[in-house]
Every structure is written in C-alpha cells, then in structure tokens.
Amino acid sequence: MKQKLIAETLGTAFLLIGVIGSGIMGETLSDGNTAIALLANAIATGCILYGIITCLGPVSGAHFNPAVTLFFALRGEHAWSAFLPYVIAQVVGALLGVWAAHVMFDMPILQVSDTMHRTGFAQWSSEIIATFGLLFVIVGGVVHKPDTVPPLVGLYITGAYWFTSSTSFANPAVTFARGWSDTFTGIAPQHIGMFVVMQLIGVGVAYLVLPLVFSKAD
C-alpha cells in the first residue's frame, strides 16, 4: 500500500505541475492570446497524463483522481479500505504540484485564486459530461485494449479542454488544488464546491450507464 500511495502522490503532483506550469508558461508567452495559452495548457496536460499513467499505472492503477477511485470502489474493483488513503494522497500530491509549479516560475508559493468566471450552469453541466467522458474512455480502454488507456486519457483531456466550457477539470483533487493558484488555470475557492458536486454526479451517471455499454466490464 505504501508504494501505491507514494505513486498516487507523485503522479498527482506531476499532473498539477503540468497543469499549472503550462498555464503560467502559456499565458506568459502568448502575449494576451487566450486561445494560444489554452492550447499550450491542453497539450502539456495531455502529454503529462500519458507519461504518468504509463509509468505509474502498473504500480497504483494511476488514478490521480478521487472521481476515478470512487468509480472503481463503487464497482468493487478498488477496496473501500484504500479509498480514503488514495484520496488523501491525491489531494496532498495535487497541492505539492501546485506549490512546485509556483517555485519553478519564481512566484509566491501560497496563493488564493481570484478567477471568478468558473461558475454557472453551463460550466457545471460541462463538469458532469467531462467526468463521465473521462470514465468512459478509461473503462472502454480497460475492457478492449488496456495498453491504450494512457493515450486515451491524455487525448481525451486534451480535447475536453476545448469542447467543454469549464475546460474539463473532471477531478476533485485537481479542482481543489487549482483554488490555491492565482494563475491562468485557477478557480476561485468559492466555486470549487459546485465543480466537485458535478464531478461526483458524473461518477454516478457513469456507474449507471457504462455497464450497459461495456458488458465485459461488469
């Protein structure tokens, strides 16, 4: 278990380093062009997901996401006794990743985001769809071709940055950690709760729907 928790902490930390760091770099170099900054952010996030899932999947399952851990626990494929330790490791790793990104770009380590536009029904519904879609590609990959899960997740999140109005957080640990970075990818802390609620609804929808699609996953 210790090895798995270290893997979840390290992997989630690198995920947030990728998200926050590429957001800072993209915004710095894009000269005010938000589309270019988002493109850089999306590509970097997809790439880091491919790397960490490939390397750490055999160790911990490479969840890096409480929504993924909850989904597999509900299905009986992840022990409930390991649920809370995984979530704690993911949240701790996410915060460490945020702080590491701040250090690399010579920014204050402790910050609070004032990004106020991440709220409203459109973005909330996006988080339901984004989380459902993430679980959809994970389960589909696991059922039909397990070795494709890393690129499937990386490519899905890269695309979902663009086809969702929320830019596809789809991860409660990531959502929480991004509240403490006043950078391109931040979210005001008062908006974190609804994003997480919508992500959990996405888990519930996936739990009900995906067994109907992927019968081998039952």
Short mmCIF file of C-alpha atoms in Angstrom, two decimals:
data_model
loop_
_atom_site.label_atom_id
_atom_site.label_comp_id
_atom_site.label_asym_id
_atom_site.label_seq_id
_atom_site.Cartn_x
_atom_site.Cartn_y
_atom_site.Cartn_z
CA MET A 1 0.00 0.00 0.00
CA LYS A 2 2.82 2.41 0.84
CA GLN A 3 4.22 2.12 -2.68
CA LYS A 4 0.79 2.74 -4.19
CA LEU A 5 0.19 5.84 -2.08
CA ILE A 6 3.59 7.26 -2.97
CA ALA A 7 2.80 6.63 -6.63
CA GLU A 8 -0.58 8.39 -6.34
CA THR A 9 1.01 11.34 -4.55
CA LEU A 10 3.86 11.66 -7.04
CA GLY A 11 1.67 11.18 -10.09
CA THR A 12 -0.93 13.71 -8.97
CA ALA A 13 1.85 16.18 -8.13
CA PHE A 14 3.26 15.90 -11.65
CA LEU A 15 -0.23 16.26 -13.09
CA LEU A 16 -0.64 19.59 -11.31
CA ILE A 17 2.88 20.68 -12.22
CA GLY A 18 1.84 20.09 -15.82
CA VAL A 19 -1.49 21.91 -15.48
CA ILE A 20 -0.28 24.92 -13.50
CA GLY A 21 3.17 25.23 -15.06
CA SER A 22 1.97 25.07 -18.65
CA GLY A 23 -0.77 27.56 -17.82
CA ILE A 24 1.77 30.02 -16.49
CA MET A 25 4.14 29.49 -19.42
CA GLY A 26 1.35 29.64 -21.99
CA GLU A 27 -0.05 32.86 -20.60
CA THR A 28 3.42 34.41 -20.36
CA LEU A 29 4.38 33.61 -23.95
CA SER A 30 1.02 34.10 -25.69
CA ASP A 31 1.05 37.89 -25.48
CA GLY A 32 -2.57 38.03 -24.34
CA ASN A 33 -3.88 35.43 -26.81
CA THR A 34 -6.01 33.21 -24.57
CA ALA A 35 -6.55 30.62 -27.30
CA ILE A 36 -2.81 30.05 -27.65
CA ALA A 37 -2.40 29.85 -23.88
CA LEU A 38 -5.21 27.29 -23.62
CA LEU A 39 -3.75 25.25 -26.49
CA ALA A 40 -0.38 25.10 -24.75
CA ASN A 41 -2.08 24.19 -21.48
CA ALA A 42 -4.15 21.42 -23.08
CA ILE A 43 -1.26 19.84 -24.97
CA ALA A 44 1.05 19.86 -21.96
CA THR A 45 -1.63 18.35 -19.71
CA GLY A 46 -2.35 15.59 -22.21
CA CYS A 47 1.34 14.81 -22.54
CA ILE A 48 1.98 14.62 -18.79
CA LEU A 49 -1.06 12.37 -18.36
CA TYR A 50 0.32 9.95 -20.94
CA GLY A 51 3.67 9.83 -19.14
CA ILE A 52 2.47 9.41 -15.58
CA ILE A 53 -0.24 6.87 -16.40
CA THR A 54 2.20 4.78 -18.43
CA CYS A 55 4.83 4.82 -15.70
CA LEU A 56 2.64 4.51 -12.61
CA GLY A 57 -0.33 2.52 -13.88
CA PRO A 58 1.33 -0.80 -13.03
CA VAL A 59 2.09 0.49 -9.52
CA SER A 60 -1.14 2.08 -8.26
CA GLY A 61 -3.58 1.93 -11.16
CA ALA A 62 -2.70 5.57 -11.90
CA HIS A 63 -5.95 7.07 -10.67
CA PHE A 64 -4.62 10.53 -9.68
CA ASN A 65 -8.27 11.47 -9.30
CA PRO A 66 -10.76 10.84 -6.46
CA ALA A 67 -13.56 10.52 -9.03
CA VAL A 68 -11.76 7.60 -10.68
CA THR A 69 -11.03 5.99 -7.32
CA LEU A 70 -14.66 6.37 -6.25
CA PHE A 71 -15.93 4.89 -9.51
CA PHE A 72 -13.81 1.76 -9.18
CA ALA A 73 -14.65 1.44 -5.49
CA LEU A 74 -18.36 1.54 -6.33
CA ARG A 75 -17.79 -1.21 -8.87
CA GLY A 76 -15.95 -3.35 -6.34
CA GLU A 77 -12.67 -3.06 -8.26
CA HIS A 78 -10.91 -0.94 -5.64
CA ALA A 79 -11.01 -1.76 -1.92
CA TRP A 80 -13.03 0.68 0.16
CA SER A 81 -10.36 0.45 2.84
CA ALA A 82 -7.96 2.03 0.35
CA PHE A 83 -10.38 4.72 -0.83
CA LEU A 84 -9.63 7.41 1.74
CA PRO A 85 -5.84 6.84 1.71
CA TYR A 86 -5.87 7.20 -2.10
CA VAL A 87 -7.91 10.42 -1.93
CA ILE A 88 -5.65 11.90 0.73
CA ALA A 89 -2.56 11.02 -1.33
CA GLN A 90 -4.13 12.59 -4.42
CA VAL A 91 -5.06 15.84 -2.64
CA VAL A 92 -1.66 16.12 -0.97
CA GLY A 93 0.07 15.43 -4.27
CA ALA A 94 -2.07 18.00 -6.05
CA LEU A 95 -1.16 20.72 -3.56
CA LEU A 96 2.53 19.80 -3.73
CA GLY A 97 2.36 20.03 -7.51
CA VAL A 98 0.78 23.50 -7.37
CA TRP A 99 3.46 24.74 -4.98
CA ALA A 100 6.25 23.19 -7.07
CA ALA A 101 4.97 24.99 -10.17
CA HIS A 102 4.93 28.28 -8.27
CA VAL A 103 8.53 27.71 -7.15
CA MET A 104 9.68 26.95 -10.71
CA PHE A 105 8.24 30.22 -12.00
CA ASP A 106 9.51 32.30 -9.07
CA MET A 107 6.03 33.05 -7.78
CA PRO A 108 4.68 33.18 -4.21
CA ILE A 109 4.19 29.59 -3.10
CA LEU A 110 0.97 30.23 -1.19
CA GLN A 111 -1.75 31.86 -3.28
CA VAL A 112 -5.54 32.04 -3.46
CA SER A 113 -7.17 32.20 -6.89
CA ASP A 114 -9.41 35.11 -7.78
CA THR A 115 -10.57 33.57 -11.09
CA MET A 116 -14.31 34.27 -10.81
CA HIS A 117 -15.66 33.12 -14.18
CA ARG A 118 -15.71 29.38 -13.42
CA THR A 119 -19.32 29.10 -12.34
CA GLY A 120 -22.83 28.78 -13.75
CA PHE A 121 -24.99 26.06 -15.24
CA ALA A 122 -23.01 25.75 -18.48
CA GLN A 123 -19.77 25.04 -16.66
CA TRP A 124 -21.44 22.81 -14.09
CA SER A 125 -23.01 20.68 -16.82
CA SER A 126 -19.62 20.59 -18.55
CA GLU A 127 -18.09 19.00 -15.47
CA ILE A 128 -20.72 16.25 -15.42
CA ILE A 129 -20.05 15.48 -19.08
CA ALA A 130 -16.27 15.82 -18.75
CA THR A 131 -16.11 13.42 -15.80
CA PHE A 132 -18.46 10.93 -17.44
CA GLY A 133 -16.39 11.08 -20.63
CA LEU A 134 -13.15 10.50 -18.76
CA LEU A 135 -14.56 7.38 -17.12
CA PHE A 136 -16.00 6.30 -20.47
CA VAL A 137 -12.59 6.23 -22.17
CA ILE A 138 -10.93 4.62 -19.15
CA VAL A 139 -13.46 1.77 -18.93
CA GLY A 140 -13.58 1.33 -22.69
CA GLY A 141 -9.82 1.12 -22.81
CA VAL A 142 -9.58 -1.28 -19.88
CA VAL A 143 -12.20 -3.58 -21.41
CA HIS A 144 -10.99 -3.65 -25.00
CA LYS A 145 -7.30 -2.70 -25.03
CA PRO A 146 -5.70 -1.88 -21.65
CA ASP A 147 -2.41 -0.69 -23.12
CA THR A 148 -4.24 2.19 -24.82
CA VAL A 149 -5.50 3.75 -21.58
CA PRO A 150 -2.60 6.25 -21.21
CA PRO A 151 -3.02 7.76 -24.70
CA LEU A 152 -6.81 7.58 -24.44
CA VAL A 153 -6.84 9.62 -21.24
CA GLY A 154 -4.21 12.06 -22.48
CA LEU A 155 -6.00 12.65 -25.77
CA TYR A 156 -9.43 12.85 -24.15
CA ILE A 157 -8.37 15.52 -21.67
CA THR A 158 -6.54 17.46 -24.40
CA GLY A 159 -9.74 17.51 -26.43
CA ALA A 160 -12.02 18.14 -23.48
CA TYR A 161 -10.10 21.31 -22.60
CA TRP A 162 -11.60 22.64 -25.83
CA PHE A 163 -15.06 21.11 -26.13
CA THR A 164 -16.21 21.90 -22.58
CA SER A 165 -16.87 25.41 -21.32
CA SER A 166 -15.23 24.52 -18.00
CA THR A 167 -12.01 23.33 -19.69
CA SER A 168 -12.62 19.88 -18.22
CA PHE A 169 -11.33 19.79 -14.64
CA ALA A 170 -13.02 16.35 -14.19
CA ASN A 171 -11.05 15.72 -11.00
CA PRO A 172 -11.90 16.81 -7.43
CA ALA A 173 -8.26 16.84 -6.27
CA VAL A 174 -7.21 18.95 -9.25
CA THR A 175 -10.18 21.25 -8.72
CA PHE A 176 -9.34 21.79 -5.06
CA ALA A 177 -5.65 22.40 -5.72
CA ARG A 178 -6.31 24.88 -8.51
CA GLY A 179 -8.14 27.05 -5.99
CA TRP A 180 -4.76 27.83 -4.47
CA SER A 181 -3.07 29.11 -7.61
CA ASP A 182 -3.84 32.64 -8.78
CA THR A 183 -2.70 31.84 -12.30
CA PHE A 184 -4.18 31.02 -15.71
CA THR A 185 -5.67 27.71 -14.54
CA GLY A 186 -7.00 28.85 -11.17
CA ILE A 187 -10.54 28.69 -9.82
CA ALA A 188 -11.92 30.88 -7.05
CA PRO A 189 -12.28 28.76 -3.88
CA GLN A 190 -15.99 29.60 -3.53
CA HIS A 191 -16.64 27.86 -6.86
CA ILE A 192 -14.79 24.65 -6.04
CA GLY A 193 -17.71 23.02 -4.23
CA MET A 194 -20.14 23.01 -7.15
CA PHE A 195 -17.49 21.75 -9.54
CA VAL A 196 -16.81 18.81 -7.21
CA VAL A 197 -20.53 18.09 -6.80
CA MET A 198 -20.95 18.00 -10.58
CA GLN A 199 -17.95 15.69 -10.94
CA LEU A 200 -19.50 13.30 -8.42
CA ILE A 201 -22.75 13.38 -10.39
CA GLY A 202 -20.69 12.45 -13.43
CA VAL A 203 -19.35 9.45 -11.50
CA GLY A 204 -22.90 8.41 -10.66
CA VAL A 205 -24.02 8.66 -14.28
CA ALA A 206 -21.01 6.63 -15.39
CA TYR A 207 -21.70 3.99 -12.74
CA LEU A 208 -25.24 3.54 -14.11
CA VAL A 209 -24.56 3.85 -17.84
CA LEU A 210 -21.17 2.32 -18.58
CA PRO A 211 -22.07 -1.28 -17.57
CA LEU A 212 -24.81 -1.08 -20.21
CA VAL A 213 -22.25 -0.17 -22.85
CA PHE A 214 -19.28 -2.30 -21.84
CA SER A 215 -20.81 -5.58 -20.73
CA LYS A 216 -17.40 -7.17 -20.25
CA ALA A 217 -16.70 -4.59 -17.55
CA ASP A 218 -19.46 -5.99 -15.30
#
